Amino acid sequence: MLRQIRPALVLFVALTVITGLLYPLAITGIAGVIFPRQAQGSLIERDGKVIGSELIGQAFTEDKYFHGRPSATTGPDPQDSTKTTAAPYNASNSMGSNLGPTNKSLIERVKGDVEKAQAENSAAPVPVDLVTTSGSGLDPHISPESAMFQVPRVAKARNIPEERLRVLVQEHMESRLAGILGEPRVNVLALNLALDQGAR
Amino acid sequence: MTVIGWVQIALYCAILVALAKPLGWFITRVFNGERTFLTPVLRPVETSLYRLAGIDETREQHWLTYATAMLVFHVAGFLFLYALMRLQAALPLNPMEMSAVAPDLSFNTAVSFITNTNWQNYGGESTMSYLVQMLGLTHQNFLSAATGIVLAVALIRGFARASAQTVGNFWVDLTRCTLYILLPICIIYALFLVSQGMPQTLGPSVEATTLEGAKQTIAVGPVASQVAIKMLGTNGGGFFNANAAHPFENPTALSNFMQIISIFAIGAAMTNVFGRMVGDQRQGWAILAVMGVLFVAGVAVTYWAEARGNDAFTALGLAGGNMEGKEVRFGIVASALFAVVTTAASCGAVNAMHDSFTALGGMIPMINMQLGEIIVGGVGAGLYGMLLFVVLAMFVAGLMVGRTPEYIGKKIEAREVKLAMLAILVLPLMILGWTAVAVVYPTATASMANAGPHGFSEVLYAFTSQTANNGSAFGGLTGNILFYNLTGAISMLVGRFWMIVPAMAIAGSLAAKKSVPASAGTFPTDGGLFIGLVVGVILIIGGLTFFPALALGPIVEHFAMTSGTLY
C-alpha cells in the first residue's frame, strides 16, 4: 500500500493542475476569443446599459409587455435575512417549484393563475406553459400559443392593431431545429424589446 | 405523445448505436496501449507523468493492488476537496465572496464528487467559488469518471485473460483514460457548448436593469468547461442550482440533444469495448440490446405519463401535458427523454424538475436507479454493474439445466456468484434501510416539501439516487441538514465502493481461471434467449426488491392523482 502513495500524490497533483486549472483556463481563453458574446452570457445592452441576457427570462407584470411564465425562484427577505421570499426570475438563485402532482398548493396556484390570465386576457383556454413554473425559474421562452393568447391585452395597452402584433409574434417565433429538435417558442424579452423599439 | 416526439427519440437511439462502434474501437486502442492519432501530442506528456510519479508502465497489478491504488487515490481526492471547500473564503477566484462551506455539507459534497454521484445539497451559484467549481469539482468529475471506466476495463480483462495474475495497472489506465479519452473530447465539446450560449468567464455576476426597471443579478462563471465533463463523465453536478434546466447550463435544443448523447456515449461504447477485448463483438451488442430493451420501455412510460399530464390540470381546461418544472425550449418529450437517460446512466443532471413529474413519470427514474444503473449506466460503472447481473443470469440458467454456468469461456462458480450477490445486495440495504429510518425520524420527515405519498417518494428518491451514485433529486426535499448530509454520504460511499471491490475481486478470480472452449452444451450468450434471460433476471430482482416501496410512493400517488385526491 505504501508503494502506492507516491504515484497517488504525484498523479493527483498533476491531473489536478491539468484538468482543474489548465483545461478550464484554456477553454476560458479560447472561448473569449472565438465566442466572446456567448462566453460573457449573451448580454443585451441598450443605451450602453446592460438590460439583461438573451437567455435569461425577466419578470414582466405591466399590461403593455408580453408576460413570461410564472417563476418559483426566491431571494433573501429584505425584512429578515434568515428567511427567503418569492423573487421571480432571480438569476442568482435558479430553482423550480418542486411541487408534486398531487400537491394542494400547486393545484390552487395553477387555478389562481388560470383565473387571473383569463381575467386579464380572454376566456379562451389558457396554454399550459403560461400557468406552470419552469424548471429553472428563468425560462426565457413561452409557447407561440401563449404569446398569441396575450396579443389582445398588449394591443389594447399599446393602442396598436392586433393584426400588427400577431405579425410581430410570428417574426419572433423560433421553430424546431431541422424540423425535429426542441419545441416552437418565442423569446419574451426579445419580443418586448422589439415592441419598445417599434413604439419609439 | 406526438410523431415528432418519437422521431426525436428514434434519432437519439440511432446516433448512439452508430457511435458505439467507432468510440469503442478508439477506447480499446487506448487501453491496449496502441497508437492513436493523439499519440504524437500526448505520449510525451504521458511518459513524463509516469517518470515523475515513479510508475513503471509495463508492470501490471494484481486485482488487490489495483483496488488499493484506486482507494488510496480516492482518499487523496476526498481530503483535497474537503479542504478546498472549507477554505474557499481565503482562496483566490472567489469574485462573489462566498464564505466557507459548512463541515457537514463539505463532507457530503466531497463524498458526492469522489463517488461520481454529484448529489448536491447546495446551490452552485450561491455557495461555491469559481476555484472550487474548477479545481475541486471539475477536476473530480474527470477523475471519478476515469475511475469508473478503468475499473470496467479491469473487469473486462478478467473475462478476456486466462490463467493470469494481473488485471492491468491502475495508474496507467487512469492516466490514459484522462489524457486520451476524456480531455480531448471535453475540449471540443466545451467550445461547442459556449457557441450555443453557455458562459465561460471568470468575471463576477452581471448586474442588469430589466425592461421594467427592476434590478436583476445574473450569475455567470466558467460553466462550459465543467458541463462538458459533467455530461461526458456521467457526473451530473450542476454549475447552477437548476442544473441543465438553467438556460445558461443548457441554452438550446441542440445543446440539450448533445448533452443527452454525451451522457450515454461512453457507456454505450463500453459494451463494444467489452466485445472487442473478449474477441467477439456480438457479446457486446447482446449486452447493449439488454440495455436497449429496458431503456425504450422506460422512455415510453415516462413520455406517456408526462404527455398525458396531471388530471388536476386537465380539470382546469389545460391541455398539453405536465409542464410544471419543465422548460418551453425542451417541452415534454426532450424533458422525459433526458430524465430517463440521466437516471439510466449515473449522470443525475436534470433539465426538468423530477419532483414535479407525474407520479408514474417520476417512478421510472427511480426504477432505473434501483436496478443499479445498468441501462447503459455510468461510464464504466454501468458495464460492471451489468456484468454482475449477467453472472447471476448465467447462474440461474445453469441451475435450470444442472450444468456449471459459463460466460465468455469462464466457469462461473460459487465465489463469483457470492461476490455478485454481495454487490447487488448493497442497493436494497442502503436504499430501503435509510428510507425506513428517515420516515420514522421527525427531523428527517420535516424536510419533505410535499405531503402524502409524494413526501415519501422524495425520501425514497434521495437514498436511491445517492446509493446508486446518480445525483438527481426530487429537489423539494431539504437535504442540507446534518441527518441527510451524513446518511447520504454513507449511502454514496457504500454504494460506490461496496460495488467496486467485489467487482474487482470477480475480475481477479476470472483472470486466474483457465478458458474453457465452447462445446455443444455451452449456452450462447449473443442471442435473443440470453437477452431475454438477463432482462428477466434484472426485472425480477429489482421488482421483488423495490415494488413494495414503490407501491407506497409513486403507485399510490398515481391513483390519488387520477381520482382527484390532493394532499
Coordinates of N, CA and C in Angstrom, one line a residue, chain B residues 291-497:
Chain B
M291 N -29.7 -3.6 -22.5 CA -29.9 -2.2 -22.0 C -30.9 -1.5 -22.9
G292 N -30.9 -1.7 -24.2 CA -31.8 -1.0 -25.1 C -33.3 -1.4 -24.8
V293 N -33.5 -2.7 -24.5 CA -34.9 -3.1 -24.2 C -35.5 -2.4 -23.0
L294 N -34.7 -2.3 -22.0 CA -35.1 -1.7 -20.7 C -35.2 -0.2 -20.9
F295 N -34.3 0.4 -21.7 CA -34.3 1.8 -21.9 C -35.6 2.3 -22.6
V296 N -35.9 1.6 -23.8 CA -37.0 2.1 -24.6 C -38.3 1.9 -23.8
A297 N -38.4 0.8 -23.0 CA -39.6 0.7 -22.1 C -39.7 1.8 -21.2
G298 N -38.6 2.2 -20.5 CA -38.7 3.3 -19.6 C -39.1 4.7 -20.3
V299 N -38.5 4.9 -21.4 CA -38.8 6.2 -22.2 C -40.3 6.2 -22.5
A300 N -40.8 5.1 -23.0 CA -42.2 5.0 -23.4 C -43.1 5.4 -22.2
V301 N -42.9 4.8 -21.0 CA -43.7 5.1 -19.9 C -43.6 6.5 -19.4
T302 N -42.4 7.0 -19.3 CA -42.3 8.4 -18.8 C -42.9 9.4 -19.8
Y303 N -42.6 9.2 -21.1 CA -43.1 10.1 -22.1 C -44.6 10.1 -22.1
W304 N -45.2 8.8 -22.1 CA -46.7 8.7 -22.0 C -47.2 9.4 -20.8
A305 N -46.6 9.2 -19.6 CA -47.1 9.8 -18.4 C -47.1 11.3 -18.4
E306 N -46.0 11.9 -18.9 CA -45.8 13.3 -18.9 C -46.7 14.0 -20.0
A307 N -46.9 13.3 -21.1 CA -47.7 13.9 -22.2 C -49.2 13.8 -21.8
R308 N -49.5 12.7 -21.0 CA -50.9 12.6 -20.5 C -51.2 13.7 -19.5
G309 N -50.2 14.0 -18.7 CA -50.3 15.2 -17.8 C -51.0 14.9 -16.5
N310 N -51.3 15.9 -15.8 CA -51.8 15.9 -14.5 C -53.4 16.0 -14.6
D311 N -54.1 15.1 -14.0 CA -55.6 15.1 -14.1 C -56.1 16.4 -13.6
A312 N -55.5 17.0 -12.5 CA -56.0 18.2 -11.9 C -55.8 19.4 -12.9
F313 N -54.8 19.3 -13.7 CA -54.6 20.4 -14.7 C -55.7 20.2 -15.8
T314 N -55.9 19.0 -16.2 CA -56.9 18.8 -17.3 C -58.3 19.3 -16.8
A315 N -58.6 19.1 -15.5 CA -59.9 19.6 -15.0 C -60.0 21.1 -15.1
L316 N -58.9 21.8 -15.1 CA -58.9 23.2 -15.2 C -58.9 23.7 -16.7
G317 N -59.0 22.8 -17.6 CA -59.1 23.1 -19.0 C -57.7 23.3 -19.7
L318 N -56.6 22.8 -19.0 CA -55.3 23.0 -19.5 C -54.9 21.7 -20.3
A319 N -54.5 21.9 -21.6 CA -54.1 20.8 -22.4 C -52.6 20.9 -22.6
G320 N -52.0 19.9 -23.1 CA -50.6 20.0 -23.5 C -49.6 19.3 -22.5
G321 N -50.1 18.5 -21.6 CA -49.2 17.7 -20.8 C -48.7 18.4 -19.5
N322 N -47.9 17.8 -18.8 CA -47.4 18.3 -17.5 C -46.2 19.2 -17.7
M323 N -46.4 20.5 -17.8 CA -45.3 21.5 -18.0 C -44.8 22.1 -16.7
E324 N -45.3 21.7 -15.6 CA -44.7 22.2 -14.3 C -43.3 21.7 -14.2
G325 N -42.4 22.6 -13.9 CA -41.0 22.2 -13.8 C -40.2 21.9 -15.1
K326 N -40.9 22.2 -16.2 CA -40.2 21.9 -17.5 C -40.0 23.2 -18.2
E327 N -39.0 23.3 -19.1 CA -38.7 24.4 -19.9 C -39.4 24.4 -21.2
V328 N -39.8 25.5 -21.8 CA -40.5 25.6 -23.0 C -39.6 25.1 -24.2
R329 N -38.3 25.4 -24.2 CA -37.5 25.0 -25.3 C -37.3 23.5 -25.4
F330 N -37.5 22.8 -24.3 CA -37.4 21.3 -24.4 C -38.7 20.7 -24.5
G331 N -39.7 21.2 -23.9 CA -41.1 20.6 -24.0 C -41.2 19.3 -23.3
I332 N -42.2 18.5 -23.6 CA -42.5 17.3 -22.9 C -41.5 16.2 -23.3
V333 N -41.3 16.0 -24.6 CA -40.5 14.8 -25.0 C -39.0 14.9 -24.6
A334 N -38.4 16.1 -24.8 CA -37.0 16.2 -24.5 C -36.7 16.2 -23.0
S335 N -37.8 16.6 -22.2 CA -37.6 16.5 -20.8 C -37.8 15.1 -20.3
A336 N -38.7 14.4 -20.9 CA -38.9 13.0 -20.5 C -37.7 12.1 -20.9
L337 N -37.2 12.4 -22.1 CA -36.1 11.6 -22.6 C -34.8 11.9 -21.7
F338 N -34.6 13.1 -21.4 CA -33.5 13.5 -20.5 C -33.6 12.8 -19.2
A339 N -34.8 12.8 -18.6 CA -35.0 12.2 -17.2 C -34.6 10.7 -17.2
V340 N -35.1 10.0 -18.3 CA -34.8 8.6 -18.3 C -33.3 8.3 -18.6
V341 N -32.7 9.1 -19.5 CA -31.3 8.9 -19.8 C -30.4 9.2 -18.6
T342 N -30.7 10.3 -17.9 CA -29.8 10.7 -16.8 C -29.9 9.7 -15.6
T343 N -31.0 9.0 -15.4 CA -31.1 8.1 -14.3 C -30.8 6.7 -14.8
A344 N -30.9 6.4 -16.1 CA -30.4 5.1 -16.5 C -28.9 5.1 -16.5
A345 N -28.3 6.2 -16.9 CA -26.9 6.4 -16.6 C -26.7 6.9 -15.2
S346 N -25.5 7.0 -14.7 CA -25.4 7.5 -13.3 C -25.2 9.0 -13.4
C347 N -25.8 9.7 -14.3 CA -25.5 11.1 -14.5 C -26.1 12.0 -13.4
G348 N -27.4 12.1 -13.5 CA -28.1 12.9 -12.4 C -28.2 14.3 -12.8
A349 N -27.7 14.8 -13.9 CA -28.1 16.1 -14.4 C -29.6 16.1 -14.7
V350 N -30.3 17.2 -14.5 CA -31.7 17.3 -14.9 C -32.0 18.5 -15.8
N351 N -32.8 18.3 -16.7 CA -33.3 19.5 -17.5 C -34.7 19.9 -17.2
A352 N -35.3 19.2 -16.2 CA -36.6 19.5 -15.7 C -36.7 19.0 -14.3
M353 N -37.6 19.5 -13.5 CA -37.6 19.1 -12.1 C -38.3 17.8 -11.9
H354 N -37.6 16.7 -11.6 CA -38.2 15.4 -11.4 C -39.3 15.4 -10.3
D355 N -39.1 16.3 -9.3 CA -40.1 16.3 -8.2 C -41.5 16.7 -8.8
S356 N -41.6 17.4 -9.8 CA -42.9 17.9 -10.4 C -43.4 17.0 -11.5
F357 N -42.7 15.9 -11.8 CA -43.2 15.0 -12.8 C -44.5 14.3 -12.2
T358 N -45.3 13.7 -13.1 CA -46.4 13.0 -12.7 C -45.9 11.8 -11.9
A359 N -46.8 11.1 -11.2 CA -46.3 10.0 -10.3 C -45.6 8.9 -11.1
L360 N -46.2 8.5 -12.2 CA -45.5 7.4 -12.9 C -44.3 7.9 -13.7
G361 N -44.4 9.1 -14.2 CA -43.3 9.7 -14.9 C -42.1 9.8 -14.0
G362 N -42.3 10.1 -12.7 CA -41.2 10.2 -11.8 C -40.8 8.8 -11.2
M363 N -41.6 7.8 -11.4 CA -41.3 6.5 -10.9 C -40.2 5.8 -11.8
I364 N -40.3 6.0 -13.1 CA -39.3 5.4 -14.0 C -37.9 5.8 -13.6
P365 N -37.6 7.1 -13.4 CA -36.2 7.4 -13.0 C -35.8 6.7 -11.7
M366 N -36.7 6.5 -10.8 CA -36.4 5.8 -9.5 C -36.1 4.3 -9.9
I367 N -36.9 3.7 -10.7 CA -36.6 2.3 -11.0 C -35.3 2.1 -11.7
N368 N -35.0 3.1 -12.7 CA -33.7 3.0 -13.4 C -32.6 2.9 -12.4
M369 N -32.6 3.7 -11.4 CA -31.5 3.8 -10.4 C -31.5 2.5 -9.5
Q370 N -32.8 2.1 -9.1 CA -32.9 1.0 -8.2 C -32.4 -0.3 -8.9
L371 N -32.5 -0.4 -10.2 CA -31.9 -1.6 -10.9 C -30.4 -1.6 -10.9
G372 N -29.8 -0.5 -10.4 CA -28.4 -0.5 -10.3 C -27.7 0.4 -11.4
E373 N -28.5 1.1 -12.1 CA -28.0 2.0 -13.2 C -27.1 1.1 -14.1
I374 N -27.8 0.1 -14.7 CA -27.1 -0.8 -15.6 C -27.6 -0.6 -17.0
I375 N -28.6 0.3 -17.2 CA -29.1 0.6 -18.5 C -28.2 1.6 -19.1
V376 N -27.2 1.1 -19.8 CA -26.0 1.9 -20.2 C -25.2 2.3 -19.0
G377 N -25.9 3.0 -18.1 CA -25.2 3.2 -16.8 C -24.2 4.3 -16.8
G378 N -23.5 4.5 -15.7 CA -22.4 5.4 -15.5 C -21.3 4.9 -16.4
V379 N -20.4 5.9 -16.8 CA -19.2 5.4 -17.6 C -18.5 4.3 -16.9
G380 N -18.4 3.2 -17.5 CA -17.7 2.1 -16.8 C -18.6 1.4 -15.8
A381 N -19.1 2.2 -14.9 CA -19.9 1.6 -13.8 C -21.1 0.8 -14.3
G382 N -21.7 1.3 -15.4 CA -22.9 0.7 -15.9 C -22.5 -0.7 -16.4
L383 N -21.3 -0.8 -17.1 CA -20.9 -2.1 -17.6 C -20.6 -3.1 -16.5
Y384 N -19.8 -2.7 -15.5 CA -19.5 -3.7 -14.5 C -20.7 -4.0 -13.7
G385 N -21.7 -3.1 -13.5 CA -22.9 -3.4 -12.8 C -23.7 -4.4 -13.6
M386 N -23.8 -4.2 -15.0 CA -24.5 -5.1 -15.8 C -23.9 -6.5 -15.8
L387 N -22.5 -6.5 -15.8 CA -21.8 -7.8 -15.9 C -22.1 -8.6 -14.6
L388 N -22.4 -7.9 -13.5 CA -22.7 -8.6 -12.2 C -24.1 -9.3 -12.5
F389 N -25.0 -8.6 -13.1 CA -26.3 -9.2 -13.4 C -26.2 -10.4 -14.4
V390 N -25.3 -10.3 -15.3 CA -25.1 -11.3 -16.3 C -24.6 -12.6 -15.6
V391 N -23.7 -12.4 -14.6 CA -23.1 -13.5 -13.8 C -24.3 -14.2 -13.1
L392 N -25.2 -13.4 -12.5 CA -26.4 -14.0 -11.9 C -27.3 -14.7 -12.9
A393 N -27.5 -14.1 -14.0 CA -28.4 -14.7 -15.0 C -27.8 -16.0 -15.5
M394 N -26.5 -16.1 -15.7 CA -25.9 -17.3 -16.1 C -26.0 -18.4 -15.1
F395 N -25.9 -17.9 -13.8 CA -26.0 -18.9 -12.7 C -27.4 -19.5 -12.7
V396 N -28.5 -18.6 -12.9 CA -29.8 -19.1 -12.9 C -30.0 -20.1 -14.1
A397 N -29.4 -19.7 -15.2 CA -29.6 -20.6 -16.4 C -28.9 -21.9 -16.1
G398 N -27.7 -21.9 -15.4 CA -27.0 -23.1 -15.1 C -27.9 -24.0 -14.2
L399 N -28.6 -23.3 -13.2 CA -29.4 -24.1 -12.3 C -30.5 -24.8 -13.0
M400 N -31.0 -24.1 -14.1 CA -32.2 -24.7 -14.8 C -31.8 -26.0 -15.5
V401 N -30.6 -26.1 -16.0 CA -30.2 -27.3 -16.7 C -29.2 -28.2 -15.9
G402 N -28.9 -27.7 -14.7 CA -28.0 -28.5 -13.9 C -26.6 -28.6 -14.5
R403 N -26.0 -27.5 -14.9 CA -24.7 -27.5 -15.5 C -23.9 -26.3 -15.0
T404 N -22.6 -26.5 -14.7 CA -21.9 -25.3 -14.2 C -21.9 -24.2 -15.3
P405 N -22.4 -23.0 -14.9 CA -22.6 -22.0 -15.9 C -21.2 -21.5 -16.4
E406 N -21.2 -21.1 -17.7 CA -20.0 -20.4 -18.3 C -20.4 -19.1 -18.9
Y407 N -19.5 -18.2 -18.9 CA -19.7 -17.0 -19.7 C -18.4 -16.5 -20.3
I408 N -18.4 -16.3 -21.6 CA -17.2 -15.9 -22.3 C -16.0 -16.9 -22.0
G409 N -16.4 -18.2 -21.9 CA -15.3 -19.2 -21.7 C -14.8 -19.3 -20.3
K410 N -15.5 -18.6 -19.4 CA -15.1 -18.7 -18.0 C -16.2 -19.4 -17.2
K411 N -15.8 -20.4 -16.3 CA -16.7 -21.0 -15.5 C -17.2 -20.0 -14.4
I412 N -18.5 -19.9 -14.2 CA -19.0 -19.1 -13.1 C -19.2 -20.0 -11.9
E413 N -18.5 -19.8 -10.9 CA -18.6 -20.7 -9.7 C -19.1 -20.0 -8.5
A414 N -19.1 -20.7 -7.4 CA -19.7 -20.2 -6.2 C -19.1 -18.8 -5.8
R415 N -17.8 -18.7 -5.9 CA -17.2 -17.4 -5.5 C -17.7 -16.2 -6.3
E416 N -17.8 -16.4 -7.6 CA -18.3 -15.3 -8.4 C -19.7 -14.9 -8.1
V417 N -20.5 -15.9 -7.9 CA -21.9 -15.7 -7.6 C -22.1 -15.0 -6.3
K418 N -21.3 -15.4 -5.3 CA -21.4 -14.8 -4.0 C -21.0 -13.3 -4.0
L419 N -19.9 -13.1 -4.8 CA -19.4 -11.7 -4.9 C -20.4 -10.8 -5.6
A420 N -21.1 -11.4 -6.7 CA -22.0 -10.6 -7.4 C -23.2 -10.3 -6.5
M421 N -23.7 -11.3 -5.7 CA -24.8 -11.0 -4.8 C -24.5 -10.0 -3.8
L422 N -23.2 -10.1 -3.3 CA -22.8 -9.1 -2.3 C -22.9 -7.7 -2.8
A423 N -22.5 -7.5 -4.0 CA -22.5 -6.2 -4.6 C -24.0 -5.7 -4.9
I424 N -24.8 -6.7 -5.3 CA -26.2 -6.3 -5.7 C -27.0 -6.0 -4.4
L425 N -26.7 -6.7 -3.3 CA -27.5 -6.5 -2.1 C -27.3 -5.1 -1.5
V426 N -26.2 -4.5 -1.9 CA -26.0 -3.2 -1.2 C -27.1 -2.2 -1.6
L427 N -27.7 -2.3 -2.7 CA -28.7 -1.4 -3.1 C -29.9 -1.4 -2.2
P428 N -30.6 -2.6 -2.0 CA -31.7 -2.5 -1.0 C -31.3 -2.2 0.4
L429 N -30.1 -2.6 0.8 CA -29.6 -2.4 2.2 C -29.6 -0.9 2.4
M430 N -29.0 -0.1 1.6 CA -28.9 1.3 1.8 C -30.2 2.0 1.5
I431 N -30.8 1.7 0.4 CA -32.0 2.5 -0.1 C -33.1 2.3 0.9
L432 N -33.5 1.0 1.1 CA -34.7 0.7 1.9 C -34.3 1.0 3.4
G433 N -33.1 0.6 3.8 CA -32.7 0.8 5.2 C -32.8 2.3 5.6
W434 N -32.1 3.1 4.9 CA -32.1 4.5 5.3 C -33.5 5.2 5.1
T435 N -34.3 4.8 4.1 CA -35.6 5.3 3.9 C -36.5 5.0 5.1
A436 N -36.3 3.7 5.5 CA -37.1 3.3 6.7 C -36.8 4.2 7.9
V437 N -35.5 4.4 8.1 CA -35.0 5.2 9.3 C -35.6 6.6 9.1
A438 N -35.5 7.2 7.9 CA -35.8 8.6 7.7 C -37.3 8.8 8.0
V439 N -38.2 7.9 7.6 CA -39.6 8.2 7.7 C -40.1 8.1 9.1
V440 N -39.3 7.5 10.0 CA -39.8 7.5 11.4 C -39.0 8.5 12.3
Y441 N -38.2 9.3 11.6 CA -37.4 10.3 12.3 C -37.9 11.7 12.0
P442 N -38.5 12.3 13.0 CA -39.3 13.6 12.8 C -38.4 14.6 12.1
T443 N -37.1 14.8 12.5 CA -36.3 15.8 11.9 C -36.2 15.5 10.4
A444 N -36.1 14.3 10.0 CA -36.0 13.9 8.6 C -37.3 14.1 7.8
T445 N -38.4 13.8 8.4 CA -39.7 14.0 7.7 C -40.0 15.5 7.6
A446 N -39.5 16.3 8.5 CA -39.8 17.7 8.4 C -39.1 18.3 7.1
S447 N -38.2 17.6 6.5 CA -37.5 18.1 5.3 C -38.4 17.9 4.1
M448 N -39.4 17.1 4.1 CA -40.2 16.9 2.9 C -40.9 18.1 2.5
A449 N -41.0 18.4 1.2 CA -41.6 19.6 0.7 C -43.1 19.3 0.3
N450 N -43.4 18.0 0.1 CA -44.7 17.7 -0.3 C -45.3 16.7 0.7
A451 N -46.6 16.8 0.9 CA -47.3 15.9 1.9 C -47.8 14.6 1.2
G452 N -48.3 13.7 1.9 CA -48.8 12.5 1.4 C -47.8 11.6 0.8
P453 N -48.2 10.7 -0.2 CA -47.2 9.7 -0.7 C -46.0 10.4 -1.4
H454 N -46.2 11.6 -1.9 CA -45.1 12.3 -2.6 C -44.0 12.6 -1.7
G455 N -44.3 12.9 -0.4 CA -43.2 13.2 0.5 C -42.4 11.9 0.7
F456 N -43.0 10.8 0.8 CA -42.3 9.5 0.9 C -41.4 9.3 -0.3
S457 N -42.0 9.6 -1.5 CA -41.2 9.4 -2.7 C -40.0 10.3 -2.7
E458 N -40.1 11.5 -2.1 CA -38.9 12.4 -2.1 C -37.7 11.7 -1.3
V459 N -38.1 11.1 -0.1 CA -37.1 10.5 0.7 C -36.5 9.2 0.0
L460 N -37.4 8.4 -0.6 CA -37.0 7.2 -1.3 C -36.1 7.5 -2.4
Y461 N -36.5 8.6 -3.1 CA -35.7 9.1 -4.3 C -34.3 9.5 -3.8
A462 N -34.2 10.2 -2.7 CA -32.9 10.7 -2.2 C -32.0 9.6 -1.9
F463 N -32.4 8.6 -1.2 CA -31.5 7.5 -0.9 C -31.2 6.6 -2.1
T464 N -32.2 6.4 -3.0 CA -32.0 5.7 -4.2 C -30.9 6.4 -5.0
S465 N -31.0 7.7 -5.2 CA -30.1 8.4 -6.0 C -28.7 8.4 -5.5
Q466 N -28.6 8.5 -4.2 CA -27.3 8.6 -3.6 C -26.6 7.2 -3.5
T467 N -27.3 6.2 -3.2 CA -26.8 4.8 -3.2 C -26.3 4.4 -4.6
A468 N -27.2 4.8 -5.6 CA -26.8 4.4 -6.9 C -25.8 5.3 -7.5
N469 N -25.3 6.3 -6.8 CA -24.4 7.3 -7.3 C -24.9 8.1 -8.5
N470 N -26.2 8.4 -8.4 CA -26.8 9.2 -9.5 C -26.6 10.7 -9.3
G471 N -27.3 11.2 -8.3 CA -27.2 12.6 -8.0 C -28.4 13.4 -8.4
S472 N -29.3 12.9 -9.2 CA -30.5 13.7 -9.4 C -31.4 13.6 -8.1
A473 N -32.4 14.5 -8.0 CA -33.1 14.5 -6.8 C -34.6 14.9 -7.1
F474 N -35.5 14.5 -6.2 CA -36.7 15.1 -6.0 C -36.4 16.4 -5.2
G475 N -36.1 17.5 -5.9 CA -35.4 18.6 -5.2 C -36.1 19.3 -4.1
G476 N -37.4 19.0 -3.9 CA -38.1 19.7 -2.8 C -37.6 19.4 -1.4
L477 N -37.1 18.2 -1.3 CA -36.5 17.7 0.0 C -35.4 18.6 0.4
T478 N -35.4 19.1 1.6 CA -34.3 19.9 2.1 C -33.2 19.0 2.6
G479 N -32.2 18.8 1.8 CA -31.2 17.8 2.1 C -30.1 18.3 2.9
N480 N -30.0 19.6 3.0 CA -28.8 20.2 3.7 C -29.1 20.3 5.2
I481 N -29.3 19.1 5.9 CA -29.4 19.1 7.3 C -28.4 17.9 7.7
L482 N -28.0 18.0 9.0 CA -27.0 17.0 9.4 C -27.4 15.6 9.1
F483 N -28.6 15.2 9.3 CA -29.1 13.8 9.1 C -28.9 13.4 7.7
Y484 N -29.4 14.2 6.7 CA -29.3 13.8 5.3 C -27.8 13.9 4.8
N485 N -27.1 14.9 5.3 CA -25.7 15.0 4.8 C -24.9 13.8 5.2
L486 N -25.1 13.3 6.4 CA -24.3 12.1 6.9 C -24.8 10.8 6.3
T487 N -26.2 10.6 6.4 CA -26.7 9.3 5.9 C -26.5 9.2 4.4
G488 N -26.6 10.4 3.8 CA -26.4 10.4 2.3 C -25.0 10.0 2.0
A489 N -24.1 10.6 2.7 CA -22.6 10.4 2.4 C -22.3 8.9 2.6
I490 N -22.9 8.3 3.7 CA -22.7 6.9 3.9 C -23.2 6.0 2.7
S491 N -24.4 6.4 2.3 CA -25.0 5.7 1.1 C -24.2 5.8 -0.1
M492 N -23.6 6.9 -0.3 CA -22.8 7.1 -1.5 C -21.5 6.3 -1.5
L493 N -20.9 6.3 -0.3 CA -19.6 5.6 -0.1 C -19.8 4.1 -0.3
V494 N -20.8 3.6 0.5 CA -21.1 2.2 0.4 C -21.6 1.8 -1.0
G495 N -22.5 2.6 -1.6 CA -23.0 2.3 -2.9 C -21.9 2.2 -4.0
R496 N -20.9 3.0 -3.8 CA -19.8 3.0 -4.8 C -18.8 1.9 -4.5
F497 N -18.2 1.9 -3.3 CA -17.1 1.0 -3.1 C -17.5 -0.4 -2.7

